[in-house]
PDB file of C-alpha atoms in Angstrom:
ATOM      1  CA  UNK M1403      -8.098 -13.467  -7.419  1.00 48.00           C
ATOM      2  CA  UNK M1404     -10.028 -16.659  -7.572  1.00 53.00           C
ATOM      3  CA  UNK M1405     -10.023 -19.581  -5.137  1.00 53.00           C
ATOM      4  CA  UNK M1406      -8.257 -21.718  -7.660  1.00 47.00           C
ATOM      5  CA  UNK M1407      -5.529 -19.182  -7.979  1.00 51.00           C
ATOM      6  CA  UNK M1408      -5.074 -18.955  -4.255  1.00 53.00           C
ATOM      7  CA  UNK M1409      -4.851 -22.814  -4.114  1.00 54.00           C
ATOM      8  CA  UNK M1410      -2.583 -23.656  -7.003  1.00 54.00           C
ATOM      9  CA  UNK M1411      -0.878 -20.405  -8.282  1.00 54.00           C
ATOM     10  CA  UNK M1412       2.499 -19.012  -7.291  1.00 55.00           C
ATOM     11  CA  UNK M1413       0.445 -16.872  -4.751  1.00 67.00           C
ATOM     12  CA  UNK M1414       1.860 -17.521  -1.251  1.00 77.00           C
ATOM     13  CA  UNK M1415      -0.473 -17.063   1.577  1.00 83.00           C
ATOM     14  CA  UNK M1416       0.757 -15.746   4.834  1.00 91.00           C
ATOM     15  CA  UNK M1417      -0.998 -14.740   8.152  1.00 91.00           C
ATOM     16  CA  UNK M1418      -0.435 -11.055   7.560  1.00 91.00           C
ATOM     17  CA  UNK M1419      -2.080 -11.206   4.047  1.00 93.00           C
ATOM     18  CA  UNK M1420      -4.993 -13.233   5.422  1.00 94.00           C
ATOM     19  CA  UNK M1421      -5.462 -10.802   8.366  1.00 94.00           C
ATOM     20  CA  UNK M1422      -5.486  -7.871   5.812  1.00 94.00           C
ATOM     21  CA  UNK M1423      -8.035  -9.562   3.556  1.00 95.00           C
ATOM     22  CA  UNK M1424     -10.272 -10.239   6.622  1.00 96.00           C
ATOM     23  CA  UNK M1425      -9.880  -6.552   7.830  1.00 95.00           C
ATOM     24  CA  UNK M1426     -10.639  -5.261   4.330  1.00 96.00           C
ATOM     25  CA  UNK M1427     -13.772  -7.636   4.231  1.00 96.00           C
ATOM     26  CA  UNK M1428     -14.972  -6.269   7.486  1.00 95.00           C
ATOM     27  CA  UNK M1429     -14.203  -2.648   6.664  1.00 95.00           C
ATOM     28  CA  UNK M1430     -16.093  -2.836   3.449  1.00 97.00           C
ATOM     29  CA  UNK M1431     -19.217  -3.685   5.323  1.00 97.00           C
ATOM     30  CA  UNK M1432     -18.510  -1.524   8.244  1.00 97.00           C
ATOM     31  CA  UNK M1433     -18.250  -4.517  10.774  1.00 95.00           C
ATOM     32  CA  UNK M1434     -15.296  -3.112  12.580  1.00 93.00           C
ATOM     33  CA  UNK M1435     -17.383  -1.686  15.542  1.00 94.00           C
ATOM     34  CA  UNK M1436     -18.629  -5.333  16.088  1.00 96.00           C
ATOM     35  CA  UNK M1437     -15.188  -6.829  15.972  1.00 96.00           C
ATOM     36  CA  UNK M1438     -14.357  -6.347  19.701  1.00 97.00           C
ATOM     37  CA  UNK M1439     -12.229  -8.927  21.594  1.00 98.00           C
ATOM     38  CA  UNK M1440     -15.274 -10.147  23.371  1.00 98.00           C
ATOM     39  CA  UNK M1441     -17.387 -10.590  20.143  1.00 98.00           C
ATOM     40  CA  UNK M1442     -14.510 -12.201  18.256  1.00 98.00           C
ATOM     41  CA  UNK M1443     -13.774 -14.678  21.058  1.00 98.00           C
ATOM     42  CA  UNK M1444     -17.437 -15.517  21.257  1.00 98.00           C
ATOM     43  CA  UNK M1445     -17.758 -16.032  17.446  1.00 98.00           C
ATOM     44  CA  UNK M1446     -14.560 -18.242  17.623  1.00 98.00           C
ATOM     45  CA  UNK M1447     -16.238 -20.326  20.358  1.00 98.00           C
ATOM     46  CA  UNK M1448     -19.363 -20.715  18.344  1.00 98.00           C
ATOM     47  CA  UNK M1449     -17.396 -21.738  15.142  1.00 98.00           C
ATOM     48  CA  UNK M1450     -15.397 -24.268  17.153  1.00 98.00           C
ATOM     49  CA  UNK M1451     -18.553 -25.715  18.368  1.00 98.00           C
ATOM     50  CA  UNK M1452     -19.842 -26.086  14.949  1.00 98.00           C
ATOM     51  CA  UNK M1453     -16.752 -28.012  13.985  1.00 98.00           C
ATOM     52  CA  UNK M1454     -17.209 -30.178  17.147  1.00 98.00           C
ATOM     53  CA  UNK M1455     -20.775 -30.779  16.155  1.00 98.00           C
ATOM     54  CA  UNK M1456     -19.651 -32.548  13.007  1.00 98.00           C
ATOM     55  CA  UNK M1457     -17.692 -35.063  15.069  1.00 98.00           C
ATOM     56  CA  UNK M1458     -20.178 -35.272  18.018  1.00 97.00           C
ATOM     57  CA  UNK M1459     -21.599 -38.822  17.559  1.00 98.00           C
ATOM     58  CA  UNK M1460     -19.076 -40.374  15.382  1.00 97.00           C
ATOM     59  CA  UNK M1461     -16.812 -43.182  16.823  1.00 98.00           C
ATOM     60  CA  UNK M1462     -13.226 -42.685  16.924  1.00 97.00           C
ATOM     61  CA  UNK M1463     -12.741 -44.683  13.781  1.00 97.00           C
ATOM     62  CA  UNK M1464     -15.357 -42.926  11.933  1.00 98.00           C
ATOM     63  CA  UNK M1465     -13.847 -39.513  12.943  1.00 98.00           C
ATOM     64  CA  UNK M1466     -10.613 -40.673  11.204  1.00 98.00           C
ATOM     65  CA  UNK M1467     -12.421 -41.093   7.915  1.00 98.00           C
ATOM     66  CA  UNK M1468     -14.465 -37.798   8.141  1.00 97.00           C
ATOM     67  CA  UNK M1469     -12.677 -36.360   5.035  1.00 98.00           C
ATOM     68  CA  UNK M1470     -13.666 -39.360   2.871  1.00 98.00           C
ATOM     69  CA  UNK M1471     -17.173 -38.154   2.232  1.00 97.00           C
ATOM     70  CA  UNK M1472     -17.095 -35.077   0.022  1.00 97.00           C
ATOM     71  CA  UNK M1473     -20.092 -33.258   1.764  1.00 97.00           C
ATOM     72  CA  UNK M1474     -18.787 -33.767   5.297  1.00 97.00           C
ATOM     73  CA  UNK M1475     -15.295 -32.920   4.156  1.00 98.00           C
ATOM     74  CA  UNK M1476     -16.673 -29.609   2.729  1.00 98.00           C
ATOM     75  CA  UNK M1477     -18.388 -28.888   6.065  1.00 98.00           C
ATOM     76  CA  UNK M1478     -15.105 -29.618   8.117  1.00 98.00           C
ATOM     77  CA  UNK M1479     -13.048 -27.436   5.814  1.00 98.00           C
ATOM     78  CA  UNK M1480     -15.618 -24.495   6.076  1.00 98.00           C
ATOM     79  CA  UNK M1481     -15.681 -24.780   9.808  1.00 98.00           C
ATOM     80  CA  UNK M1482     -11.858 -24.952  10.115  1.00 98.00           C
ATOM     81  CA  UNK M1483     -11.738 -21.879   7.992  1.00 97.00           C
ATOM     82  CA  UNK M1484     -14.324 -20.009  10.124  1.00 98.00           C
ATOM     83  CA  UNK M1485     -12.446 -20.888  13.287  1.00 98.00           C
ATOM     84  CA  UNK M1486      -9.091 -19.678  11.790  1.00 97.00           C
ATOM     85  CA  UNK M1487     -10.638 -16.482  10.383  1.00 97.00           C
ATOM     86  CA  UNK M1488     -12.007 -15.558  13.826  1.00 98.00           C
ATOM     87  CA  UNK M1489      -8.841 -16.607  15.617  1.00 98.00           C
ATOM     88  CA  UNK M1490      -6.712 -14.386  13.149  1.00 97.00           C
ATOM     89  CA  UNK M1491      -9.141 -11.358  13.530  1.00 97.00           C
ATOM     90  CA  UNK M1492      -9.008 -11.796  17.299  1.00 97.00           C
ATOM     91  CA  UNK M1493      -5.163 -11.715  17.096  1.00 96.00           C
ATOM     92  CA  UNK M1494      -5.134  -8.762  14.879  1.00 95.00           C
ATOM     93  CA  UNK M1495      -7.397  -6.716  17.272  1.00 95.00           C
ATOM     94  CA  UNK M1496      -5.311  -7.688  20.318  1.00 97.00           C
ATOM     95  CA  UNK M1497      -1.976  -7.304  18.649  1.00 96.00           C
ATOM     96  CA  UNK M1498      -0.953 -10.921  18.899  1.00 96.00           C
ATOM     97  CA  UNK M1499       1.363 -12.491  16.357  1.00 95.00           C
ATOM     98  CA  UNK M1500      -0.229 -15.852  16.119  1.00 95.00           C
ATOM     99  CA  UNK M1501       2.856 -17.696  14.837  1.00 95.00           C
ATOM    100  CA  UNK M1502       5.118 -16.193  17.300  1.00 96.00           C
ATOM    101  CA  UNK M1503       2.640 -16.986  20.209  1.00 96.00           C
ATOM    102  CA  UNK M1504       2.426 -20.563  19.011  1.00 97.00           C
ATOM    103  CA  UNK M1505       6.337 -20.947  18.682  1.00 97.00           C
ATOM    104  CA  UNK M1506       6.616 -19.670  22.222  1.00 97.00           C
ATOM    105  CA  UNK M1507       3.889 -22.117  23.486  1.00 97.00           C
ATOM    106  CA  UNK M1508       5.581 -25.016  21.998  1.00 97.00           C
ATOM    107  CA  UNK M1509       8.819 -23.994  23.577  1.00 97.00           C
ATOM    108  CA  UNK M1510       7.151 -23.964  27.025  1.00 98.00           C
ATOM    109  CA  UNK M1511       5.347 -27.311  26.329  1.00 97.00           C
ATOM    110  CA  UNK M1512       8.604 -28.920  25.439  1.00 97.00           C
ATOM    111  CA  UNK M1513      10.026 -27.734  28.665  1.00 97.00           C
ATOM    112  CA  UNK M1514       6.963 -28.621  30.704  1.00 97.00           C
ATOM    113  CA  UNK M1515       6.422 -31.940  29.087  1.00 97.00           C
ATOM    114  CA  UNK M1516       9.959 -33.338  28.200  1.00 94.00           C
ATOM    115  CA  UNK M1517      10.021 -36.366  25.915  1.00 94.00           C
ATOM    116  CA  UNK M1518      10.805 -39.679  27.547  1.00 93.00           C
ATOM    117  CA  UNK M1519      14.367 -40.860  27.041  1.00 88.00           C
TER     118      UNK M1519
END
């Protein structure tokens, strides 16, 4: 399946499918022994830092326009994908349902930080 088919076709992406693709990709290269929670968390941190690096010296106003430049937009998109890939792999290894965890966290935050009335 091509990137174009993923982006535009009737193909619906979901977290489980993406985790399976990532696991299959790693398995085909015999990378599973290296995909420990420690290594995946470290890789996640490195990729998040690479995303931050793009914004490091931008003003707040420049940062809001970062997607206007095609080259920078491509870099941002790639780094976001890398961060998400490592996060999904970490969740898979630890048995965390990422969407359920996020939903529960939002619930806790809504109780912890109620909206002003």
